[in-house]
Short mmCIF file of C-alpha atoms and ligand atoms in Angstrom, two decimals:
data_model
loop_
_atom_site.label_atom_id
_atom_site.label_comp_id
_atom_site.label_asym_id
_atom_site.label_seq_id
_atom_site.Cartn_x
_atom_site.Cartn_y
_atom_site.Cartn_z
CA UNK J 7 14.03 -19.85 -8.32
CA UNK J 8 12.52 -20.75 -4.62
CA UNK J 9 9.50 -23.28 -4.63
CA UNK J 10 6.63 -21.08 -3.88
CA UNK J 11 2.44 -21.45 -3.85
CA UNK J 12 0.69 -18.48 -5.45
CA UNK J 13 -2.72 -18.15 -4.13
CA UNK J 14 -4.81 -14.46 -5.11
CA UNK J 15 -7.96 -15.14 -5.12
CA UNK J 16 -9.68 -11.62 -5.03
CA UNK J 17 -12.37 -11.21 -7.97
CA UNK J 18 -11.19 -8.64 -9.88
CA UNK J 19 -14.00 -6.41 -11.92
CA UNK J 20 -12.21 -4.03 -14.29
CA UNK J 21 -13.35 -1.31 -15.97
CA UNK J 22 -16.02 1.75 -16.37
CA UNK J 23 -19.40 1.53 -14.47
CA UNK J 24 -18.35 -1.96 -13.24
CA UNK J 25 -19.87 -0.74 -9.67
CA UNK J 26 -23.32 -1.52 -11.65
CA UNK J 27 -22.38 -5.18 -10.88
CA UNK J 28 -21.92 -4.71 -7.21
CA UNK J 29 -25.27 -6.11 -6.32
CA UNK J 30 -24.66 -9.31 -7.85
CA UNK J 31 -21.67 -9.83 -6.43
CA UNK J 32 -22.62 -8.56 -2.72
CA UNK J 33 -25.80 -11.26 -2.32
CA UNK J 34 -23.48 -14.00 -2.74
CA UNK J 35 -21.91 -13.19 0.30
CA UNK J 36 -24.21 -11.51 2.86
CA UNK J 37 -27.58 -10.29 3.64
CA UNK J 38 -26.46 -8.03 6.50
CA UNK J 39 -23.53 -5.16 5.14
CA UNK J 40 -21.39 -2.74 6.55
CA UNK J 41 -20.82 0.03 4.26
CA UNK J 42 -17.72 1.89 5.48
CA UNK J 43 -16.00 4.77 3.49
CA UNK J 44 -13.79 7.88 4.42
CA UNK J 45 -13.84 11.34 4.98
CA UNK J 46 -16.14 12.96 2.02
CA UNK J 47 -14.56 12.04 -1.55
CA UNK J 48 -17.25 9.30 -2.43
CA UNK J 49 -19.95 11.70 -1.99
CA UNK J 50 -18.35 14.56 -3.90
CA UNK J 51 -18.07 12.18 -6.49
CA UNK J 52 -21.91 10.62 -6.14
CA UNK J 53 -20.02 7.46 -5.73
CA UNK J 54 -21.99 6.92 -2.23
CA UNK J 55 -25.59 7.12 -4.38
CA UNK J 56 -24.57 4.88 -6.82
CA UNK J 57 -23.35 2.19 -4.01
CA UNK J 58 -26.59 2.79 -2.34
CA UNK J 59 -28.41 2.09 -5.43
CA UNK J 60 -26.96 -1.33 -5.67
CA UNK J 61 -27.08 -2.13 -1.47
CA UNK J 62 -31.01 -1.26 -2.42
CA UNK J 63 -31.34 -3.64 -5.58
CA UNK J 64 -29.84 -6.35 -3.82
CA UNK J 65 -32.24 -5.95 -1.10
CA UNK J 66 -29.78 -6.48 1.82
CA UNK J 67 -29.93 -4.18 5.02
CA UNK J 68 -26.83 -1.91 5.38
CA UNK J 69 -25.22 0.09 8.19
CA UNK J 70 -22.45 3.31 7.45
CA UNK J 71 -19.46 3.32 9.07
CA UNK J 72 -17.72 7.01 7.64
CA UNK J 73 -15.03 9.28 8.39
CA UNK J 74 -11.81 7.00 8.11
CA UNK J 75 -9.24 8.56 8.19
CA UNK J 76 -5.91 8.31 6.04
CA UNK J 77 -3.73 6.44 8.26
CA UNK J 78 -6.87 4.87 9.73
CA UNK J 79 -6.75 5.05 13.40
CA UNK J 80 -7.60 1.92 15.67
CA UNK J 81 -10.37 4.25 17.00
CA UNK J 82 -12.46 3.84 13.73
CA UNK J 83 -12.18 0.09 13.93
CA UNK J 84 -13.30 -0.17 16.94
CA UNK J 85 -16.30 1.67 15.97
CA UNK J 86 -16.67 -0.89 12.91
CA UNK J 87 -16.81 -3.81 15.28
CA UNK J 88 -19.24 -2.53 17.43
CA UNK J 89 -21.93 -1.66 14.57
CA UNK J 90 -21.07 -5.09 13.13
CA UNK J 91 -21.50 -7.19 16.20
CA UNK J 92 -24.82 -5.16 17.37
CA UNK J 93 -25.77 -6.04 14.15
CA UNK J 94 -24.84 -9.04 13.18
CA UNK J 95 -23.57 -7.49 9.93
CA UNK J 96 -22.35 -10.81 7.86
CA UNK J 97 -20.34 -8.83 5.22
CA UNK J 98 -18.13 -5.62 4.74
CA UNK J 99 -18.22 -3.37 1.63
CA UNK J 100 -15.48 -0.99 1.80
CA UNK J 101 -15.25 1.98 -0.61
CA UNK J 102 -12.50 4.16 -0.82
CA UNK J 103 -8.95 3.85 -1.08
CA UNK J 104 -6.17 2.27 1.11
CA UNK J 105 -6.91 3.65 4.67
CA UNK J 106 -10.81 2.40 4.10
CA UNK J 107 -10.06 -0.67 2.81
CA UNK J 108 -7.58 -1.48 5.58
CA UNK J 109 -9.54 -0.27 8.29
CA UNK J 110 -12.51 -2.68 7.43
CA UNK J 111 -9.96 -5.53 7.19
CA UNK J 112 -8.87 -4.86 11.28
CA UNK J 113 -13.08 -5.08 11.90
CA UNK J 114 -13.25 -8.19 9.84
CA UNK J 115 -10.68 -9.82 12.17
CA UNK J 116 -11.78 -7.82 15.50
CA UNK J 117 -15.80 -9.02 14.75
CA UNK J 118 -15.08 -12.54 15.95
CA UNK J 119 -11.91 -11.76 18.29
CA UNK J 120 -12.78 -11.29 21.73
CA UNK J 121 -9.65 -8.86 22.98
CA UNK J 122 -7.96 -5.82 21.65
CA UNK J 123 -7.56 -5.63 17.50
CA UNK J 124 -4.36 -4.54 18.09
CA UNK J 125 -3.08 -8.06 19.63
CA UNK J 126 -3.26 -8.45 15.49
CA UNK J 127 -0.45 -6.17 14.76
CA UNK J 128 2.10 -6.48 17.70
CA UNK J 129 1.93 -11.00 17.34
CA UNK J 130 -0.13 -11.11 20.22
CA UNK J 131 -3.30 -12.78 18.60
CA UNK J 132 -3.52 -14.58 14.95
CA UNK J 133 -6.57 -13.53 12.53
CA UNK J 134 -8.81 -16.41 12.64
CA UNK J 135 -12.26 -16.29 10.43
CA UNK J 136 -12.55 -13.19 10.01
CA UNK J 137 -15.69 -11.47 8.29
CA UNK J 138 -15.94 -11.49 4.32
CA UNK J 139 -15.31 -8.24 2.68
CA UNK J 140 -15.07 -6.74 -0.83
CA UNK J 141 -13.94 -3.24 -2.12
CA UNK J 142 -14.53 -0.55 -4.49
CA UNK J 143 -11.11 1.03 -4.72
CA UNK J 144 -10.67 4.59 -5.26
CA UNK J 145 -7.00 5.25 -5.48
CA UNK J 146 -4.46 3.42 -7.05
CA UNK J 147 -1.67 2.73 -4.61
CA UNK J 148 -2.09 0.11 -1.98
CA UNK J 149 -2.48 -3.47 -3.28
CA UNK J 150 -4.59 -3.62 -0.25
CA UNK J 151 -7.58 -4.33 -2.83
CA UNK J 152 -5.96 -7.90 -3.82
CA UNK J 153 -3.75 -8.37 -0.53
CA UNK J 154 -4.42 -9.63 2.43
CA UNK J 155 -2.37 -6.70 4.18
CA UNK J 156 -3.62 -4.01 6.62
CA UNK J 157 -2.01 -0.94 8.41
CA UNK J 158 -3.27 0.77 10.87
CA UNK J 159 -2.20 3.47 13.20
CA UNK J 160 -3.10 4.73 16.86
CA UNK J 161 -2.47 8.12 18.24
CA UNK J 162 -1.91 7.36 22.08
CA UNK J 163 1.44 5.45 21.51
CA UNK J 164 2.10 6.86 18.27
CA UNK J 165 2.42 3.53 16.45
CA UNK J 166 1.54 2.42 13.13
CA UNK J 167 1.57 -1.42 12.32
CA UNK J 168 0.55 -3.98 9.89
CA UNK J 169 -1.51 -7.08 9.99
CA UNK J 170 -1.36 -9.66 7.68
CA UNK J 171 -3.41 -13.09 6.63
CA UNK J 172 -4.26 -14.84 3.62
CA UNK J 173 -8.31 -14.60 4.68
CA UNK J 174 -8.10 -11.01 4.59
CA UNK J 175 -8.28 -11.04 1.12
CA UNK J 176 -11.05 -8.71 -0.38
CA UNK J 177 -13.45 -11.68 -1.51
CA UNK J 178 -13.98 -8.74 -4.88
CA UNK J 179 -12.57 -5.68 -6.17
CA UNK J 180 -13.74 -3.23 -8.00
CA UNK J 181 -11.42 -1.35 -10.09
CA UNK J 182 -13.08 1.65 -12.02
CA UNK J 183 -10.38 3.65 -13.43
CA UNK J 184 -13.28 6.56 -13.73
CA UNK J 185 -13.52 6.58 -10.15
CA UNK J 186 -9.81 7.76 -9.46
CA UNK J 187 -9.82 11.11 -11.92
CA UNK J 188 -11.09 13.11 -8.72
CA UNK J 189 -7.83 12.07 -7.06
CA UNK J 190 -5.95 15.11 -6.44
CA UNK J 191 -2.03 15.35 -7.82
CA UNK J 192 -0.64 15.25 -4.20
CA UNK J 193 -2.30 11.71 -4.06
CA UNK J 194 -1.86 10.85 -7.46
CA UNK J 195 1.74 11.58 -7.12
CA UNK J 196 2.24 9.88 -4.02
CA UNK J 197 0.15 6.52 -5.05
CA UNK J 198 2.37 6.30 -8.16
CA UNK J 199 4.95 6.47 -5.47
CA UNK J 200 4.20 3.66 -3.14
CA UNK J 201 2.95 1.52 -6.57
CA UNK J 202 7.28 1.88 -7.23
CA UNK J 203 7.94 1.33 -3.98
CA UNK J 204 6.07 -2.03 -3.26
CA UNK J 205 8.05 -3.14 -6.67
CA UNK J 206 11.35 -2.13 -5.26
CA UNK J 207 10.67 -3.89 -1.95
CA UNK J 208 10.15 -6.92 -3.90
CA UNK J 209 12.74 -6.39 -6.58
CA UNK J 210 15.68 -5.92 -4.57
CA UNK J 211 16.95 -8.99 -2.90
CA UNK J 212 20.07 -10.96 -2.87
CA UNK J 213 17.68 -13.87 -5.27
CA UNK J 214 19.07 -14.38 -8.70
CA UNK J 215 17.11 -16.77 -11.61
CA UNK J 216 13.78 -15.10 -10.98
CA UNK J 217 13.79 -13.35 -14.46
CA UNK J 218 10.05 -13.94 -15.17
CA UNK J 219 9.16 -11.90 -12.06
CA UNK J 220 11.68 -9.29 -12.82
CA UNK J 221 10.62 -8.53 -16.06
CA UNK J 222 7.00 -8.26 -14.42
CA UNK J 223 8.38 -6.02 -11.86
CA UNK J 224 10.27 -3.90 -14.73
CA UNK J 225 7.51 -3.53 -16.83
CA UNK J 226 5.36 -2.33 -13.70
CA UNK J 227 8.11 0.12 -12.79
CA UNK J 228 7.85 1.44 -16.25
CA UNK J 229 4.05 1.87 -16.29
CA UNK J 230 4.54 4.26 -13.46
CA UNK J 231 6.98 6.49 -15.37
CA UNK J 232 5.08 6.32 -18.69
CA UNK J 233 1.61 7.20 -16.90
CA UNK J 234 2.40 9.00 -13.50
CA UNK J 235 2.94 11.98 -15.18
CA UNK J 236 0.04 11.57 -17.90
CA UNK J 237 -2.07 11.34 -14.70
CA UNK J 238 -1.06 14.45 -13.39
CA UNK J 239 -1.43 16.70 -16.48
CA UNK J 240 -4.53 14.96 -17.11
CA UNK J 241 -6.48 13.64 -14.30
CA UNK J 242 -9.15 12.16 -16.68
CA UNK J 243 -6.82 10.38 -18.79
CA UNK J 244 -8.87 7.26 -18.80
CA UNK J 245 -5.48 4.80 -20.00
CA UNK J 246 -3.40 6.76 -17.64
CA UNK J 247 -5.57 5.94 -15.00
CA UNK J 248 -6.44 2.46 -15.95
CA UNK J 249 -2.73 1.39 -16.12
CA UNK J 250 -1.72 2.67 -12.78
CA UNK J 251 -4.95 1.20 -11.31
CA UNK J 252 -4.27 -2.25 -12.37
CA UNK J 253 -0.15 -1.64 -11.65
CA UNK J 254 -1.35 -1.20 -7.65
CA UNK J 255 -3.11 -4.15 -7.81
CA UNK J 256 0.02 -6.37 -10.02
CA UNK J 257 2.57 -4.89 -7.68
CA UNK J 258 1.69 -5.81 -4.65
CA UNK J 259 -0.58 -9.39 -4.85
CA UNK J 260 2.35 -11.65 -4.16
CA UNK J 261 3.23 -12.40 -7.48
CA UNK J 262 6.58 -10.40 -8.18
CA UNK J 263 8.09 -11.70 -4.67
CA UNK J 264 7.04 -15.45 -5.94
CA UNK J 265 10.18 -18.01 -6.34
CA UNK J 266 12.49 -14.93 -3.87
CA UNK J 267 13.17 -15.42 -0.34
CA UNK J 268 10.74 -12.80 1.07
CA UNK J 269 10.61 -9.13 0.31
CA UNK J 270 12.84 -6.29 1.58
CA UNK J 271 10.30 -3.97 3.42
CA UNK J 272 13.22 -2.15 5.37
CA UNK J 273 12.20 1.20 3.63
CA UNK J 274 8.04 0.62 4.57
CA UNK J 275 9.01 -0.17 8.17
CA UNK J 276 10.85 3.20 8.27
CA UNK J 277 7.97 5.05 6.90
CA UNK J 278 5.22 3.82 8.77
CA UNK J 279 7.29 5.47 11.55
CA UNK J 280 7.66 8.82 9.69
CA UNK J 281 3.93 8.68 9.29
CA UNK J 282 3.18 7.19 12.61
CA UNK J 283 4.60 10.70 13.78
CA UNK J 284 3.72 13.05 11.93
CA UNK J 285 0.54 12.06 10.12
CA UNK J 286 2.32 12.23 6.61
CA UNK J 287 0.92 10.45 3.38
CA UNK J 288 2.37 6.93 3.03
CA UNK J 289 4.36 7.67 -0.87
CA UNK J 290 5.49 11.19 0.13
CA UNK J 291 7.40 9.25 2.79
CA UNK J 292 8.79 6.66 1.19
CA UNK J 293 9.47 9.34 -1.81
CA UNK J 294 12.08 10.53 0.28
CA UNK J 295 13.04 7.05 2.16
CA UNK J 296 14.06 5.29 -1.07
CA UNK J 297 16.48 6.92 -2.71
CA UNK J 298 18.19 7.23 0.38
CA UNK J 299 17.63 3.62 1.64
CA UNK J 300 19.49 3.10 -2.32
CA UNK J 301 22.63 4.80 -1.73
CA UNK J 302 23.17 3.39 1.72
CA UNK J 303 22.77 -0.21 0.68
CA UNK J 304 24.91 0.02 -2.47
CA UNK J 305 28.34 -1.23 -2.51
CA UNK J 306 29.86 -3.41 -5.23
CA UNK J 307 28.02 -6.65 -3.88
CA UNK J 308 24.57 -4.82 -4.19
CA UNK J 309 25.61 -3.17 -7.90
CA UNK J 310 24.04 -6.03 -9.77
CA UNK J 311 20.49 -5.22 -8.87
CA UNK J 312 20.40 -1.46 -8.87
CA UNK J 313 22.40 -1.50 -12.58
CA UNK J 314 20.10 -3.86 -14.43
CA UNK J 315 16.91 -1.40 -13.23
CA UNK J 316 18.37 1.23 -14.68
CA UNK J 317 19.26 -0.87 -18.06
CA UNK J 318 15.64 -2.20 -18.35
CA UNK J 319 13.64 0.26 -17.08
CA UNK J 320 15.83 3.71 -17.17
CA UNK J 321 17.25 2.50 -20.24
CA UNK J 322 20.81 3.83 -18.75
CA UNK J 323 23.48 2.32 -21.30
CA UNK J 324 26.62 2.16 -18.90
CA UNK J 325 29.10 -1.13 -19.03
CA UNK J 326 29.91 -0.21 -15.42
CA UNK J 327 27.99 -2.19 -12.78
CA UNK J 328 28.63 1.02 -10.19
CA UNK J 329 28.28 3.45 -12.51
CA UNK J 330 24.83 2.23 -14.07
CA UNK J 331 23.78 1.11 -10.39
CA UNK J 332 24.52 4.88 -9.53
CA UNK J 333 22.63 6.99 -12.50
CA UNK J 334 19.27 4.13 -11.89
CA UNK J 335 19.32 5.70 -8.08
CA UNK J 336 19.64 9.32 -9.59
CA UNK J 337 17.16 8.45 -12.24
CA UNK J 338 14.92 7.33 -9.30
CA UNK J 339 14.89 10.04 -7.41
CA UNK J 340 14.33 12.63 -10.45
CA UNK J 341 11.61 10.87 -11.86
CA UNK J 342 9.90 11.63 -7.75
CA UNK J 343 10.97 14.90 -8.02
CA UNK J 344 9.42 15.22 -11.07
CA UNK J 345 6.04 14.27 -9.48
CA UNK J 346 6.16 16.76 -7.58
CA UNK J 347 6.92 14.52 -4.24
CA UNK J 348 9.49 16.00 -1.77
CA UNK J 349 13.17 14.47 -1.46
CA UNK J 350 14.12 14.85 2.23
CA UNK J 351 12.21 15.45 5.57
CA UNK J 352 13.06 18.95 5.95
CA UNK J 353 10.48 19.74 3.56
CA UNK J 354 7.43 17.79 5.30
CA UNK J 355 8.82 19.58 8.16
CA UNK J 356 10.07 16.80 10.34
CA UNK J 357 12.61 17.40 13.17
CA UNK J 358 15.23 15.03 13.91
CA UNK J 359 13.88 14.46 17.37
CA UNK J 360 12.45 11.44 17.70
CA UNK J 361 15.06 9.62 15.27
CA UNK J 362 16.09 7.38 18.13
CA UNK J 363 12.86 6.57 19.47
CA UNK J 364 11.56 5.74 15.47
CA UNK J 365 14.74 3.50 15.03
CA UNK J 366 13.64 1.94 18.12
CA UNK J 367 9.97 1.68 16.70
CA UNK J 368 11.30 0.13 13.46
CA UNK J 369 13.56 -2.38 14.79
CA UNK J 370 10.54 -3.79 17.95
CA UNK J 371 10.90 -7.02 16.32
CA UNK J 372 14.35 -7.46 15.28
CA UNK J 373 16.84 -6.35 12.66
CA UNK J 374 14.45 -4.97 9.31
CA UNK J 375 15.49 -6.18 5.61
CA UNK J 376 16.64 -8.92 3.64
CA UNK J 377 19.06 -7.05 0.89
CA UNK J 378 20.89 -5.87 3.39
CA UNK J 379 20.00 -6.20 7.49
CA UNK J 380 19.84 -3.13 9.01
CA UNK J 381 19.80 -3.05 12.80
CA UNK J 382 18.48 0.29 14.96
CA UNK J 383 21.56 2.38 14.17
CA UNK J 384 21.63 1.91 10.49
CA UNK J 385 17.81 3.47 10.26
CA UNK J 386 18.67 5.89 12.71
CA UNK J 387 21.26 7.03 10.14
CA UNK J 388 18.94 6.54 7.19
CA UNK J 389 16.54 9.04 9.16
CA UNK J 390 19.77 11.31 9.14
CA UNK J 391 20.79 11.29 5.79
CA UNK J 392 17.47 12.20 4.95
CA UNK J 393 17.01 15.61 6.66
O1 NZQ U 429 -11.19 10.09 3.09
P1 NZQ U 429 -11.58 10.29 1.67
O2 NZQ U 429 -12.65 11.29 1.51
O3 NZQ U 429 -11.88 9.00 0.97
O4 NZQ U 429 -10.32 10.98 0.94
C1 NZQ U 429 -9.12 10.29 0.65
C2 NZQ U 429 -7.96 10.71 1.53
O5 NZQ U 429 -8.08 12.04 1.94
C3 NZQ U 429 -8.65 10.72 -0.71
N1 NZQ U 429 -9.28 9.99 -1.81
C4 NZQ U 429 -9.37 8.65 -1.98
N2 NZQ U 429 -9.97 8.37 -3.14
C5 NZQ U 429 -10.30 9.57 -3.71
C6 NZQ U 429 -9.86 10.58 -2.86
N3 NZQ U 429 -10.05 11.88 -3.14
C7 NZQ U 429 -10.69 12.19 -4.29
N4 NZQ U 429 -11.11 11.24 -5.15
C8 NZQ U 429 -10.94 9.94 -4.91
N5 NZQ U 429 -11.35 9.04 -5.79
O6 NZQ U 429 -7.27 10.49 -0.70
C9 NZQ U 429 -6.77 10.64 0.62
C10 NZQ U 429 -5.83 9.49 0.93
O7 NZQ U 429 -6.54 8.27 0.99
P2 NZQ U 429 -5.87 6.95 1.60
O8 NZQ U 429 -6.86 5.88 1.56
O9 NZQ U 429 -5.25 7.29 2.91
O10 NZQ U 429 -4.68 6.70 0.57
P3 NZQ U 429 -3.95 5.36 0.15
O11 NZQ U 429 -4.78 4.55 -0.75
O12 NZQ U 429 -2.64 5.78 -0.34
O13 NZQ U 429 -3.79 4.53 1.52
C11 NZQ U 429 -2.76 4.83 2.42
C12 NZQ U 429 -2.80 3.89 3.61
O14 NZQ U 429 -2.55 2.54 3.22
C13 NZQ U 429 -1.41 2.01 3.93
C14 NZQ U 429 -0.61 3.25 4.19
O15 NZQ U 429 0.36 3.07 5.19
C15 NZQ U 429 -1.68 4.23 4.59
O16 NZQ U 429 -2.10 4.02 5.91
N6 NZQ U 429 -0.77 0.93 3.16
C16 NZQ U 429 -1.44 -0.22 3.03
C17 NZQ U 429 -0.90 -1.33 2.41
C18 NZQ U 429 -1.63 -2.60 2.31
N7 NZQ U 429 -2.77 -2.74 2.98
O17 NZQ U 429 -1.19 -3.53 1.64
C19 NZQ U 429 0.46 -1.31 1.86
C20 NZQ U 429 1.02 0.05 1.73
O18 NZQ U 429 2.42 -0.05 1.68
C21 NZQ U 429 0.62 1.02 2.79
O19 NZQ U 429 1.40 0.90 3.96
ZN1 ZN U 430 3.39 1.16 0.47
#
């Protein structure tokens, strides 16, 4: 195991009706509050009254910044900045689920930045104090509610990219299970997804001796299977919903990668160009990425890693390091399947036309992954064996 610091120091605030505490929490921060959410769910679900309830007992002023989109487009945080800095807004409450919550992280570093947000994503500028901001999340998928991670896209070029810093990190969270039973399956399903995903990111790399944060990783892996399902045939399945709540948060808050050289993230670099494309939701992507990205990396080498997740969380019994390595893939992709999430690219209706130019895309910055390297013609022909 690598020497490593561990630093996540988001506020966590579990459970039903927490949002009742919100006004406590918000006047330690700021007097002056940006209030951003998305495209409608929050007031379907009279979350919206409920927040403005507490913005009003905590007697701060508040200005709305709605209509993110998923995949939240640089255009929206532009917006953000300019209400914040006409405003002199001191604090940003995001509510809503990943594509909120990462949209008000790009304003938080844009408010004091004086060019182009973007500079953020493409190494041009570092985030340097950016705004405070805290969360009520709404869908359990992201991590983005304990990370300090954002994505965001832009339709001119037709890039998607992340940015990344420690004081991004939601100063609170608030995680009320309640709050995600309006989530429909196609998001369930696809949240449960890229919960898996972020594990497998983190899970498979050439480090050995890091059994502690395996068996974290396993036992996360295996909350997904036991409750994915449960959420689906019963959205208001309060423990359903609770577990895979707190599993977005676990998986991706830095502490399974802790003690490994660095995560994967080959398979998230490919599908932020899928979506980058074609608009398509984040875990219906990388549904169809990862089993794929699986059976290309595997060779005898690689076996090790693949067999014991299907031991300890398939619960394949197979002496054969190939032949266990191969049923955990298959078990993977059936368990998708079973969500309901598609298996190759043909069925989100993407052409094979801008393959290239997405390779291209994937690779800007160099060669992608740390299981195995893969250079712009090895994700080119990932993007083919997944038609
Ligand atoms: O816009 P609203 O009305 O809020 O509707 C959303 C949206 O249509 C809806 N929704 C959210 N909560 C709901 C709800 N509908 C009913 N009831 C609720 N309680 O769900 C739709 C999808 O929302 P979105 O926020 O886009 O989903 P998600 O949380 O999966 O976020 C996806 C975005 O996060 C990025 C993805 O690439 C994508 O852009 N990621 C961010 C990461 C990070 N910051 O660490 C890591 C991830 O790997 C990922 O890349
Ligand atoms: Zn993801």
């Amino acid at each position: 195991m690598k020497n490593f610091n561990f630093w996540a120091p988001t506020k966590i605030l579990f459970g039903k009706n927490k949002v009742n505490e919100l006004a406590d929490e918000i006047t330690q921060y700021g007097r002056k509050v940006l209030f951003a959410y998305g495209t409608g769910s929050i007031r379907k679900t009279g979350l919206y009254d409920k927040v403005a309830e507490q913005l009003k007992k905590a007697g701060v002023e508040y200005w709305e910044l709605s209509g993110i989109r998923p995949n939240p487009r640089l255009k929206s945080v532009n917006e953000g900045i300019d209400i914040c800095r006409k405003n002199n807004v001191d604090f940003i409450l995001a509510v809503g689920g990943g594509s909120v919550i990462d949209c008000c992280k790009a304003i938080a570093a844009g408010v004091p930045y004086d060019g182009d947000p973007w500079d953020f994503t493409v190494r041009k500028a570092t985030v340097k104090d950016p705004l405070p901001l805290g969360t009520i999340l709404t869908l359990s998928a992201t991590g983005t509610e304990m990370n300090g991670n954002a994505v965001i896209s832009r339709e001119d070029t037709k890039e998607k990219r992340a940015l990344s810093d420690d004081s991004l990190r939601p100063k609170f969270s608030i995680l009320d299970p309640v709050l995600t039973f309006s989530v429909n399956k196609w998001q369930t399903a696809a949240g449960t997804v890229d919960v898996m995903s972020h594990i497998f990111e983190q899970y498979f790399t050439p480090d050995r001796g890091t059994f502690v944060q395996d068996a974290i990783a396993e036992a996360i892996l295996r909350t997904c299977l036991e409750y994915g399902q449960a959420a689906l045939e019963n959205p208001e399945n309060y423990e359903a919903r609770a577990n895979l709540m707190w599993s977005s948060s676990l998986a991706l808050n830095g502490l399974t990668v802790t003690g490994k050289m660095a995560g994967d993230w080959a398979t998230h670099q490919i599908e932020h160009e899928l979506s980058a494309y074609n608009d398509l939701t984040h875990g219906a992507g990388l549904a169809i990425l990862f089993p794929v990205w699986m059976e290309y990396v595997l060779d005898e080498r690689r076996a090790f890693k693949f067999a014991q997740m299907a031991r300890n969380v398939f619960g394949i019994v197979e002496q054969n390091e190939m032949k266990a390595a191969e049923k955990g893939i298959a078990a993977v992709k059936e368990f998708f399947k079973s969500l309901g999430m598609p298996s190759s690219l043909h069925e989100v209706d993407i052409p094979a036309d801008n393959f290239d130019h997405m390779a291209e895309q994937a690779c800007k910055f160099g060669p992608i992954g740390v299981f195995k390297r893969l250079g712009k013609e090895q994700v080119k022909e990932i993007l083919e064996r997944a038609k």
